[in-house]
Short mmCIF file of C-alpha atoms in Angstrom, two decimals:
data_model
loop_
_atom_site.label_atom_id
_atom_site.label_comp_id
_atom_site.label_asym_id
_atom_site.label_seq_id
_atom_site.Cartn_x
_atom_site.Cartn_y
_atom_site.Cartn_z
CA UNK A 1 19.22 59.86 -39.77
CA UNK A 2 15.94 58.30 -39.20
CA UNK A 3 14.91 55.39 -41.15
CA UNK A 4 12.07 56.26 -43.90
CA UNK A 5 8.74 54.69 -43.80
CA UNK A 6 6.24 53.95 -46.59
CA UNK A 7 2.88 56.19 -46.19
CA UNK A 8 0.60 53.37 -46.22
CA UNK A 9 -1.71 54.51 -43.26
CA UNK A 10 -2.65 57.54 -45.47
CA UNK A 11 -4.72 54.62 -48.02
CA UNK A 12 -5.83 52.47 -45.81
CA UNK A 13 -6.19 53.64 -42.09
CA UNK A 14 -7.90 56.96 -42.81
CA UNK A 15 -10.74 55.51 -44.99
CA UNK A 16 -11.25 52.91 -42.56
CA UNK A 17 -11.89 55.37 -39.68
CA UNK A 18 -13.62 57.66 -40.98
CA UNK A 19 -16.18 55.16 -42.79
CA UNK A 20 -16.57 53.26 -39.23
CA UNK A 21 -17.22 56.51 -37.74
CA UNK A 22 -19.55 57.96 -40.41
CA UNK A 23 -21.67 54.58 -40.29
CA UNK A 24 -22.09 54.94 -36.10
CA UNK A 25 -23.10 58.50 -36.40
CA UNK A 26 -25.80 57.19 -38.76
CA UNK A 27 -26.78 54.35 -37.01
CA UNK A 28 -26.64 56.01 -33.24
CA UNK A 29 -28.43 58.78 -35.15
CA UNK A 30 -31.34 56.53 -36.44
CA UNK A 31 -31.54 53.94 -34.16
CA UNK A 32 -30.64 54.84 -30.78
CA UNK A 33 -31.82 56.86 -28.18
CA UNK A 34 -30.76 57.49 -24.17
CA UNK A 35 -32.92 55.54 -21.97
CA UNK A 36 -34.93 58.64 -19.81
CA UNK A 37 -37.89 57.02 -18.71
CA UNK A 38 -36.75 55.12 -15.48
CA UNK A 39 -36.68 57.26 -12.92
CA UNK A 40 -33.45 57.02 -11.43
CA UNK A 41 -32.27 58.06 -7.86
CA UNK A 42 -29.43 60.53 -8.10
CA UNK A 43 -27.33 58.33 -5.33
CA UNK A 44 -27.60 55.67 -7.53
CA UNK A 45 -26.43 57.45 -10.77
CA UNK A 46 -23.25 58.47 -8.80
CA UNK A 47 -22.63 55.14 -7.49
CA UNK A 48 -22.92 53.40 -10.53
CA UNK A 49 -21.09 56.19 -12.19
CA UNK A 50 -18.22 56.03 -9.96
CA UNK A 51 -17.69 51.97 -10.80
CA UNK A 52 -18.26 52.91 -14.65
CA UNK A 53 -15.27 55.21 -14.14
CA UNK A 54 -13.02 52.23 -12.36
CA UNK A 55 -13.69 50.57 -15.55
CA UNK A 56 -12.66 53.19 -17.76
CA UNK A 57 -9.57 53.95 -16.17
CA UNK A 58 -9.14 50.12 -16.49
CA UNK A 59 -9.98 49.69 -20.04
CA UNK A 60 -7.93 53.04 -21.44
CA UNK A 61 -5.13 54.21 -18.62
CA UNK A 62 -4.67 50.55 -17.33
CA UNK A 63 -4.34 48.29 -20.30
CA UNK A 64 -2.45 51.08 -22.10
CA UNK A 65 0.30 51.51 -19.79
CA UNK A 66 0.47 47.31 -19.69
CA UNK A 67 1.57 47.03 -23.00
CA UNK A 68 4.16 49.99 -23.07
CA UNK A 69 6.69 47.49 -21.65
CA UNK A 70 8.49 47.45 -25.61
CA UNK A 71 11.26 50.23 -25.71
CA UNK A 72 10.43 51.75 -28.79
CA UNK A 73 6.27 50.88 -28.84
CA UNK A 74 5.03 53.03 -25.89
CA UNK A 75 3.46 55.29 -28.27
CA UNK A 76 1.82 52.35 -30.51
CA UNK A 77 0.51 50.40 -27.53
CA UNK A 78 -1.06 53.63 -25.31
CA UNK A 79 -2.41 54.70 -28.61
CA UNK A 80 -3.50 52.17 -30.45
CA UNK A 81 -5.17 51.12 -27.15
CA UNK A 82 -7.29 53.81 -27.03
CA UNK A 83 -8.07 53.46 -30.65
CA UNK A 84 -9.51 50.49 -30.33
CA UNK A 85 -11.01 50.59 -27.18
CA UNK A 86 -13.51 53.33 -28.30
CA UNK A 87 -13.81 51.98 -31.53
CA UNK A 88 -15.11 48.37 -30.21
CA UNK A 89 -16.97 50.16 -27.43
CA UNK A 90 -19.47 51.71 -30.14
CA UNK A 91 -19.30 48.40 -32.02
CA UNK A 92 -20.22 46.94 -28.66
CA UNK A 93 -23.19 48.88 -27.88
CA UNK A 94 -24.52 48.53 -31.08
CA UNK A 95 -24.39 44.57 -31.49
CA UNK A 96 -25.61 44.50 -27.67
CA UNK A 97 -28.86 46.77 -28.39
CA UNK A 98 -30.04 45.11 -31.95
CA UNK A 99 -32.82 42.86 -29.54
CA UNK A 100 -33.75 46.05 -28.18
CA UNK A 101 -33.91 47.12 -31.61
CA UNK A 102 -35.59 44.28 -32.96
CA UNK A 103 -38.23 44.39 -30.10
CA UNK A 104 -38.75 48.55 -29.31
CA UNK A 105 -37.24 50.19 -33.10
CA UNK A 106 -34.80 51.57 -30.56
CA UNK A 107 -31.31 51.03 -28.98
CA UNK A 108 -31.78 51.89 -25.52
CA UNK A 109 -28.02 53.35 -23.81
CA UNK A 110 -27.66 53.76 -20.29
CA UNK A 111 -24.55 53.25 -18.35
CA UNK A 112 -25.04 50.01 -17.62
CA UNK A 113 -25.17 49.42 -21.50
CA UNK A 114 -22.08 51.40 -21.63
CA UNK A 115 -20.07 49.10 -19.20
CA UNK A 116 -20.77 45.92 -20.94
CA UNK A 117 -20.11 47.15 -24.11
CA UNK A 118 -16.46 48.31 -22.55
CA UNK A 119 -15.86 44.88 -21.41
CA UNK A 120 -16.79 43.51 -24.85
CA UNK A 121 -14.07 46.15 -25.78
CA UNK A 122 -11.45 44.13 -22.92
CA UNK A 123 -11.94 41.48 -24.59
CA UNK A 124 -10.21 42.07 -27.91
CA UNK A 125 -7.57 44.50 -26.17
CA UNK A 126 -6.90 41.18 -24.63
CA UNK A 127 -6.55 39.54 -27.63
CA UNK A 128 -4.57 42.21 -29.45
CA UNK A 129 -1.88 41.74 -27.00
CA UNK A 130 -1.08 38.41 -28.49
CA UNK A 131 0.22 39.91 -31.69
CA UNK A 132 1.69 43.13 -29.78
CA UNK A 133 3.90 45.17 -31.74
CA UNK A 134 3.22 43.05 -35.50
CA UNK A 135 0.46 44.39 -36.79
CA UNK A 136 -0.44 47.50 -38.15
CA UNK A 137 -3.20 49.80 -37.13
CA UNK A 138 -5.85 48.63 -39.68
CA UNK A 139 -5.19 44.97 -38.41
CA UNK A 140 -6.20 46.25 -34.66
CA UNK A 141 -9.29 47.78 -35.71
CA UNK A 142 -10.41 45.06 -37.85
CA UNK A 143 -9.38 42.34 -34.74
CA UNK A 144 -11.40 44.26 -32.60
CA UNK A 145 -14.58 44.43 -35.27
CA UNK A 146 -14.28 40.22 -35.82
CA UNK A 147 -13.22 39.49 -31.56
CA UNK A 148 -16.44 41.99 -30.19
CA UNK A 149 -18.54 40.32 -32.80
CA UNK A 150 -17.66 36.84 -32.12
CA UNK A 151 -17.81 37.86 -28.51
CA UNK A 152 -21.63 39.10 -28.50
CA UNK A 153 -22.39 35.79 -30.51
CA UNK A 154 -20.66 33.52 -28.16
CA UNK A 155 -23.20 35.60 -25.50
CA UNK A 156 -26.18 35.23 -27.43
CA UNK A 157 -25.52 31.59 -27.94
CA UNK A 158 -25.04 30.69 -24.44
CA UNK A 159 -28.04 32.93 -23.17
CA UNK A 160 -30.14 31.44 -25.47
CA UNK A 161 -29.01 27.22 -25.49
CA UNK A 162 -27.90 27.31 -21.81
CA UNK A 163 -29.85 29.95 -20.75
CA UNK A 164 -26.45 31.06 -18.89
CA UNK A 165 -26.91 34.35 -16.76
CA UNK A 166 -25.21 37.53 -18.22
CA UNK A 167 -22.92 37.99 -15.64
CA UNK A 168 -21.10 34.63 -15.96
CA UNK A 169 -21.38 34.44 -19.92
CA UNK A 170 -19.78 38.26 -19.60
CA UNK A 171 -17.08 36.90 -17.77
CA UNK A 172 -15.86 34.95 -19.81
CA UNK A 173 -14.03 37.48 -21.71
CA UNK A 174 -10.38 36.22 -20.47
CA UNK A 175 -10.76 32.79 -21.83
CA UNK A 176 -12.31 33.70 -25.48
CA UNK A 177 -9.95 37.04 -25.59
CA UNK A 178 -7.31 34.79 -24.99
CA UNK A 179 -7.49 31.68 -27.32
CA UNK A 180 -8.95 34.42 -30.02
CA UNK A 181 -5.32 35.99 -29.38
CA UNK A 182 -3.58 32.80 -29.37
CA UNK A 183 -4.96 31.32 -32.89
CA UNK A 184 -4.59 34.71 -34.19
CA UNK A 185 -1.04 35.13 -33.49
CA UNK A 186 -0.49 31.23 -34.56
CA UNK A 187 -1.88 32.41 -38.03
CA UNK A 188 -0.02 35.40 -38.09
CA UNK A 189 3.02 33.46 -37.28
CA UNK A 190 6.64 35.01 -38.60
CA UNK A 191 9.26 32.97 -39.69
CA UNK A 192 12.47 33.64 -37.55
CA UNK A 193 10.52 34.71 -34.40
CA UNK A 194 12.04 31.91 -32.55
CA UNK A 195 15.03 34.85 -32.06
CA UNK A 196 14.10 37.72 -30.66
CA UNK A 197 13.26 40.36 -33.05
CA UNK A 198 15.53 42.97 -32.73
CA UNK A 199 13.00 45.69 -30.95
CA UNK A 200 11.55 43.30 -28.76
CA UNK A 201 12.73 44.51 -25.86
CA UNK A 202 12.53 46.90 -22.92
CA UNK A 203 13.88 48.96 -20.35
CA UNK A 204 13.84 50.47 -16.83
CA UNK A 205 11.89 53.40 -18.05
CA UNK A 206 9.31 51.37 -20.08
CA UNK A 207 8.87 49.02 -17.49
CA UNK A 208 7.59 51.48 -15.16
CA UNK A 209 5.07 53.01 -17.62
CA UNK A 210 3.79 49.24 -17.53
CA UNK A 211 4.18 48.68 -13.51
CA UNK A 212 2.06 51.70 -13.80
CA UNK A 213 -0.96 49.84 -15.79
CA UNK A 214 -0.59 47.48 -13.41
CA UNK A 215 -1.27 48.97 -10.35
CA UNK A 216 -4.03 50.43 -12.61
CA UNK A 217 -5.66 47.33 -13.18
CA UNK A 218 -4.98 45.77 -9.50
CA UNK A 219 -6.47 48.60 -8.10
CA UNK A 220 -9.82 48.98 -10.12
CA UNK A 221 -9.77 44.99 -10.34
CA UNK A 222 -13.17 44.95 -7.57
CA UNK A 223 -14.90 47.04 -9.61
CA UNK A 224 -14.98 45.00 -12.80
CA UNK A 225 -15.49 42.37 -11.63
CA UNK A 226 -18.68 43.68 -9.18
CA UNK A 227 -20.16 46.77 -11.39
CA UNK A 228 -22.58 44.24 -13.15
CA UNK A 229 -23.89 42.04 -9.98
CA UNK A 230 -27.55 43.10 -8.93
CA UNK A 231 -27.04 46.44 -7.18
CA UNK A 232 -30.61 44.95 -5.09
CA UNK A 233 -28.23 42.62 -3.35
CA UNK A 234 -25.83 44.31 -1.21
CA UNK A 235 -24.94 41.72 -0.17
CA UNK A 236 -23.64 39.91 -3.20
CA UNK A 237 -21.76 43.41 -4.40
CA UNK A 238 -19.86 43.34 -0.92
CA UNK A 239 -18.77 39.91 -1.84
CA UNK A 240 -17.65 40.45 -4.91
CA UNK A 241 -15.25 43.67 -4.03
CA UNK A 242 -14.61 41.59 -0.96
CA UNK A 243 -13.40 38.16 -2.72
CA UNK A 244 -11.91 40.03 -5.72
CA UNK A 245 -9.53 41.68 -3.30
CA UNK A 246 -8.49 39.02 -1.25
CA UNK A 247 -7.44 36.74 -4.57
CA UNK A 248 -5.50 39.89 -5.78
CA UNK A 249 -3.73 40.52 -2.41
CA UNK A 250 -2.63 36.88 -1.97
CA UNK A 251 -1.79 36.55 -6.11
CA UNK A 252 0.14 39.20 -5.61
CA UNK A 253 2.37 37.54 -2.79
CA UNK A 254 1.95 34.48 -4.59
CA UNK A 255 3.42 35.82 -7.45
CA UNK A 256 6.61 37.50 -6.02
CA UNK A 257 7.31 33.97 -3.98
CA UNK A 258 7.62 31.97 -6.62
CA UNK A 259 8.61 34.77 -9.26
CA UNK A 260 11.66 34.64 -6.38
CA UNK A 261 12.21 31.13 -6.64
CA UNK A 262 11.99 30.44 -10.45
CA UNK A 263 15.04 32.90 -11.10
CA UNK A 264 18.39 31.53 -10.98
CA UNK A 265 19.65 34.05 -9.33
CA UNK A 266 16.82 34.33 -6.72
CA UNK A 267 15.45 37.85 -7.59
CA UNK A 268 12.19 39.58 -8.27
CA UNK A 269 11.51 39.55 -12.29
CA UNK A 270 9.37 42.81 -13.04
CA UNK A 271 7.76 40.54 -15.58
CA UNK A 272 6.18 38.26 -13.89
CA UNK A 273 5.41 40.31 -11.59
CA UNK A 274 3.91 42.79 -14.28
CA UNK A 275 1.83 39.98 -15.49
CA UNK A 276 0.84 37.51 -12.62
CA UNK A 277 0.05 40.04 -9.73
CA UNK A 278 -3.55 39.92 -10.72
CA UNK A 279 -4.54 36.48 -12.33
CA UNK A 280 -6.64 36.73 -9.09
CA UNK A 281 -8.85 38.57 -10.27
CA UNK A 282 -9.35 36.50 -13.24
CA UNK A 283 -10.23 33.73 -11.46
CA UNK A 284 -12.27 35.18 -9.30
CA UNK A 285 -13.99 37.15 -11.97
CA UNK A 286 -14.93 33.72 -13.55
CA UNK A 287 -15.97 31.86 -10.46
CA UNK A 288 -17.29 34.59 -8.34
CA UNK A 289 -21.32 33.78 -8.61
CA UNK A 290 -20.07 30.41 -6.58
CA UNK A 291 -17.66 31.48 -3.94
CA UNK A 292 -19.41 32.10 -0.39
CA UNK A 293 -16.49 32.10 1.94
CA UNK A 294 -13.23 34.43 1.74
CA UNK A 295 -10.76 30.93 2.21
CA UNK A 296 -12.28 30.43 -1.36
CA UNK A 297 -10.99 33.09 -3.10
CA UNK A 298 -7.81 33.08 -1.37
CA UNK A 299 -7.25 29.31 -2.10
CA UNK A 300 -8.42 30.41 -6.30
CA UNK A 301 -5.88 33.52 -6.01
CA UNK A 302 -2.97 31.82 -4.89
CA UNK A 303 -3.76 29.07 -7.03
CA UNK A 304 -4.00 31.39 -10.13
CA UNK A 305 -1.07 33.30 -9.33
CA UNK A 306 1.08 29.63 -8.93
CA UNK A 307 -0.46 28.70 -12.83
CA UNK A 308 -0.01 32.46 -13.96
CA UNK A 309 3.47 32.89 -12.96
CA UNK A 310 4.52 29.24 -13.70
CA UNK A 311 3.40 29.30 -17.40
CA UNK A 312 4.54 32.29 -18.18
CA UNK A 313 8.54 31.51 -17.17
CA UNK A 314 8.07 28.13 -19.29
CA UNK A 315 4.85 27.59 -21.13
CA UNK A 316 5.51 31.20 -23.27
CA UNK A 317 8.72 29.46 -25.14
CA UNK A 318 7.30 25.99 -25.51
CA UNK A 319 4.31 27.84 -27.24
CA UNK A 320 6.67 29.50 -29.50
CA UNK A 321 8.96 26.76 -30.46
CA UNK A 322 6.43 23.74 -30.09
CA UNK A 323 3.24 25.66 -31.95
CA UNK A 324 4.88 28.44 -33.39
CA UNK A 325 2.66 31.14 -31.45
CA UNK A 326 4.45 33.78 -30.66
CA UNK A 327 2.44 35.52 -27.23
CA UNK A 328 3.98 38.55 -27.36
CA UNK A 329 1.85 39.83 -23.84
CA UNK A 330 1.75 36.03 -22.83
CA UNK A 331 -2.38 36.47 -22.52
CA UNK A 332 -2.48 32.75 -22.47
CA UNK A 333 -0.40 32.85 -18.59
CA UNK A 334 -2.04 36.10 -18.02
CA UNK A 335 -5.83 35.44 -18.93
CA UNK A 336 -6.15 32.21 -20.51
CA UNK A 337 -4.97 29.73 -17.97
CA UNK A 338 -6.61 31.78 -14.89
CA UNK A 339 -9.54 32.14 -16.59
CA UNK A 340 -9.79 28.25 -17.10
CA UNK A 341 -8.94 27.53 -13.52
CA UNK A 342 -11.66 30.49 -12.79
CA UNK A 343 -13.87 28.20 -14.34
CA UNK A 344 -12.46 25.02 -13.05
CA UNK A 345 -13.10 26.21 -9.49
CA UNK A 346 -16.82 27.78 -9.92
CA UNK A 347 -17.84 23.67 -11.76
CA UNK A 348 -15.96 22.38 -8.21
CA UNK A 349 -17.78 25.33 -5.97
CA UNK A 350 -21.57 24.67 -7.74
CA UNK A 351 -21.22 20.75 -7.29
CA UNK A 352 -19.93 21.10 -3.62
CA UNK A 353 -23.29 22.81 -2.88
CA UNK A 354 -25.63 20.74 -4.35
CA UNK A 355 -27.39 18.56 -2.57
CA UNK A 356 -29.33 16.72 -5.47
CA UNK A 357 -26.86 14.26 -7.33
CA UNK A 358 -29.03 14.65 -10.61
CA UNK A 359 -29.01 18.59 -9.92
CA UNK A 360 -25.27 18.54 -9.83
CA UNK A 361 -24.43 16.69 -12.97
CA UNK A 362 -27.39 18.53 -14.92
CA UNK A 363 -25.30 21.44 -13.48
CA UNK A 364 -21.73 19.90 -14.87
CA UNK A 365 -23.17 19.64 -18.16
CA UNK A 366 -24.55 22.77 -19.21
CA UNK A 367 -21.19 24.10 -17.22
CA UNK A 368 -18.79 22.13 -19.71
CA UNK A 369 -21.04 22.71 -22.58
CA UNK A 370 -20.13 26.57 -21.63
CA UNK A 371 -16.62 26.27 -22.19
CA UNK A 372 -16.83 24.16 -25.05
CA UNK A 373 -18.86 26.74 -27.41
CA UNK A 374 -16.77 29.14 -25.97
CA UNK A 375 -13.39 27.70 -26.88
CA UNK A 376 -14.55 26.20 -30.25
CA UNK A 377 -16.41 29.86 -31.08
CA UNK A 378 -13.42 31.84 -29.94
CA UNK A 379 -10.70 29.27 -32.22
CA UNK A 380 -12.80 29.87 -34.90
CA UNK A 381 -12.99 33.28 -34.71
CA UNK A 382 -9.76 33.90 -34.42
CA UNK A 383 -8.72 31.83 -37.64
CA UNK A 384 -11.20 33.59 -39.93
CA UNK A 385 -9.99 36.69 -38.56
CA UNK A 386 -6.29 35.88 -39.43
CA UNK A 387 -7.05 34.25 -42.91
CA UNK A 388 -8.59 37.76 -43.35
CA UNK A 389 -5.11 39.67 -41.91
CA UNK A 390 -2.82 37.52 -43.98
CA UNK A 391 -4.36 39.17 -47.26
CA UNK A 392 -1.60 41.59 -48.53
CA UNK A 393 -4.04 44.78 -49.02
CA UNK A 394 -3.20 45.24 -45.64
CA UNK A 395 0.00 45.33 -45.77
CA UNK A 396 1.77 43.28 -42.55
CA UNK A 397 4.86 45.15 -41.28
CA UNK A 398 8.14 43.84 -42.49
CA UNK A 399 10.44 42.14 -39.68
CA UNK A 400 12.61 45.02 -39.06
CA UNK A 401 9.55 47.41 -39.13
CA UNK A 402 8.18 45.43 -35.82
CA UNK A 403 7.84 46.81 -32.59
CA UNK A 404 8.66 50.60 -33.65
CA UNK A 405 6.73 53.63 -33.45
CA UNK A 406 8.06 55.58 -36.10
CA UNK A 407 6.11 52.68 -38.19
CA UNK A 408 3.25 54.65 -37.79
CA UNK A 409 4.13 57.94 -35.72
CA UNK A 410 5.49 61.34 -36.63
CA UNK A 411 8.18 62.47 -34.44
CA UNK A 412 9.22 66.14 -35.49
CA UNK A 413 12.49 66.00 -33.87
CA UNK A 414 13.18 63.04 -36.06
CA UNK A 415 11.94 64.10 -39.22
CA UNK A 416 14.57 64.35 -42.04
CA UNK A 417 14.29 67.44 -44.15
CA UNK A 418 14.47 67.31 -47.98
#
């Protein structure tokens, strides 16, 4: 007999939706309008529509299928995933158009507009695999509200102190997604989570639905991180596909080698593999405005795949016992720590080509003061955001109610008739 669930999405969940969605129809309704008056080549639309695809399939097919790694939460993390991915993409476009807004009366959307506000959307599907499995659906949609908001702010802040280029400031969605993830799951912290719960877990089946995400993401990997560099430069789109690929190719070896030699019995572990393959491409994505020669971005991959793949067979557990954050995804080996040495690498790329001593330390400054506001803003956001989640209206599934679909689906072949 299936175990019986309380019907709390019906008070909660439903209102929430439906008063999110009313309010964008109102506001796209009012205050938007499709941008028509560039005259745009038709080869260009399908180019650039092409890419926006790559990062669609990214955003919904590829980190969907990642997260379907639990036994019994494939449904909750392909669905929920999608949930919140179009949910923060409207947020996105909204918060991303108000100086449009504040300048013309109207939110201009094009498709660039659309791909930004998508990888605003990455960022809190990044940090909602942090707390994977122990939340409820109204806790997802509300992280994603609070992480794209914070997310647009930390932009706006370091366009307008640092006057820090889009593209790099974008970029940065690994680190903040991740240490947004990590504080949040540190404040949603569970006693007794230093044993595994007793659905956290998965299979040969369910691991394939997530190698599947993976070669989603790997594949589609140039494409993020290139869509937004000036399509007037060839030549600086061409290296971006070009170094993107080369750090995933050798992370990917990197990976399996010492995935190989970290086992005690010398074999391939699907999870590291599943989660190190393309730190890359997180790197890369963070330094790739400063890498000129393709020994760069091979040296960042394999170094991002050593850190990735290393801290996620010991640093997960010394999180979880030392700081009580339990990482369900591990976004901290996945994102955070590649995203760091991303950074690391493009502050040691910049200096090496400056030729003006006062240049390059002006140049380290502004560079550290990036990842400062951007750690601090994304800490801080991610407390609020769990004070908020630890209020009971929401109601935080019970221990035993973790990791399990029929939490929050209907399965008719499981139904018990009264």
């Amino acid at each position: 007999m299936a175990p019986q669930y309380a019907p709390s999405l019906r008070s909660r969940l439903a209102p929430l939706l439906l008063f999110l969605q009313t309010g964008f129809i109102v506001i796209y309704a009012f205050c938007t309008e499709i941008e028509s008056n560039v005259k745009v080549d038709a080869i260009t639309f399908r180019s650039f529509y092409s890419e926006f695809q790559d990062v669609n399939v990214m955003v919904i097919l590829g980190f969907g299928f990642l997260c379907t790694f639990l036994v019994r939460y494939g449904f909750s993390s392909a669905g929920f995933n999608l949930l919140v991915a179009v949910v923060a993409t409207q947020w996105a476009v909204i918060l991303n158009g108000i100086e449009s807004w504040y300048y013309r009366g109207k939110i201009r959307i094009n498709l660039r507009s659309l791909v930004v506000a998508e990888m605003c959307a990455a960022s809190a599907l990044i940090s909602i695999g942090a707390v994977l499995g122990k939340t409820n659906p109204v806790h997802l949609i509300l992280i994603a509200l609070l992480e794209v908001s914070g997310f647009i702010l930390n932009e706006w802040l370091l366009k307008t102190l640092l006057s820090a280029q889009s593209l790099n400031s974008i970029m940065l969605l690994h680190i903040f997604g991740a240490f947004f993830g990590l504080m949040l799951t540190w404040m949603l912290y569970r006693k007794g989570s230093e044993q595994q719960f007793e659905k956290e877990k998965s299979d040969r089946k369910t691991g394939l639905f997530s190698m599947l995400g993976i070669v989603f993401l790997w594949m589609f990997w140039p494409s993020f991180n290139s869509i937004l560099v000036d399509s007037h430069a060839p030549g600086k789109k061409l290296g971006a596909v070009l170094s993107t690929y080369l750090a995933l190719a050798v992370s990917a070896v990197t990976a399996a080698g010492v995935s190989v030699l970290s086992s005690p019995k010398g074999k391939l572990n699907p999870i590291h593999m599943q989660s190190c393959i393309f730190a890359g491409g997180v790197a890369v994505g963070v330094s790739m405005s400063a890498i000129h020669q393709p020994w760069e971005a091979m040296t960042i991959g394999f170094t991002a795949a050593l850190v990735s793949t290393i801290g996620f067979r010991y640093l997960k557990i010394h999180m979880l016992l030392a700081f009580e954050c339990h990482d369900t995804c591990a976004v901290l080996s996945t994102h955070g720590l590649p995203g760091l040495l991303g950074w690391l690498a493009h502050l040691f790329l910049q200096i090496k080509d400056c030729d003006d001593h006062t240049t390059a330390i002006r140049f380290a400054v502004f560079h550290i003061c990036t990842l400062l506001i951007t750690i601090t803003l994304s800490l801080s956001m991610g407390i609020l955001t769990g004070l908020l989640l630890k209020w009971n209206f929401w109601r935080m599934p019970q221990n035993k109610k973790c990791f399990d679909d029929q939490a929050f689906w209907e399965f008719p072949n499981l139904a018990v008739r009264k």
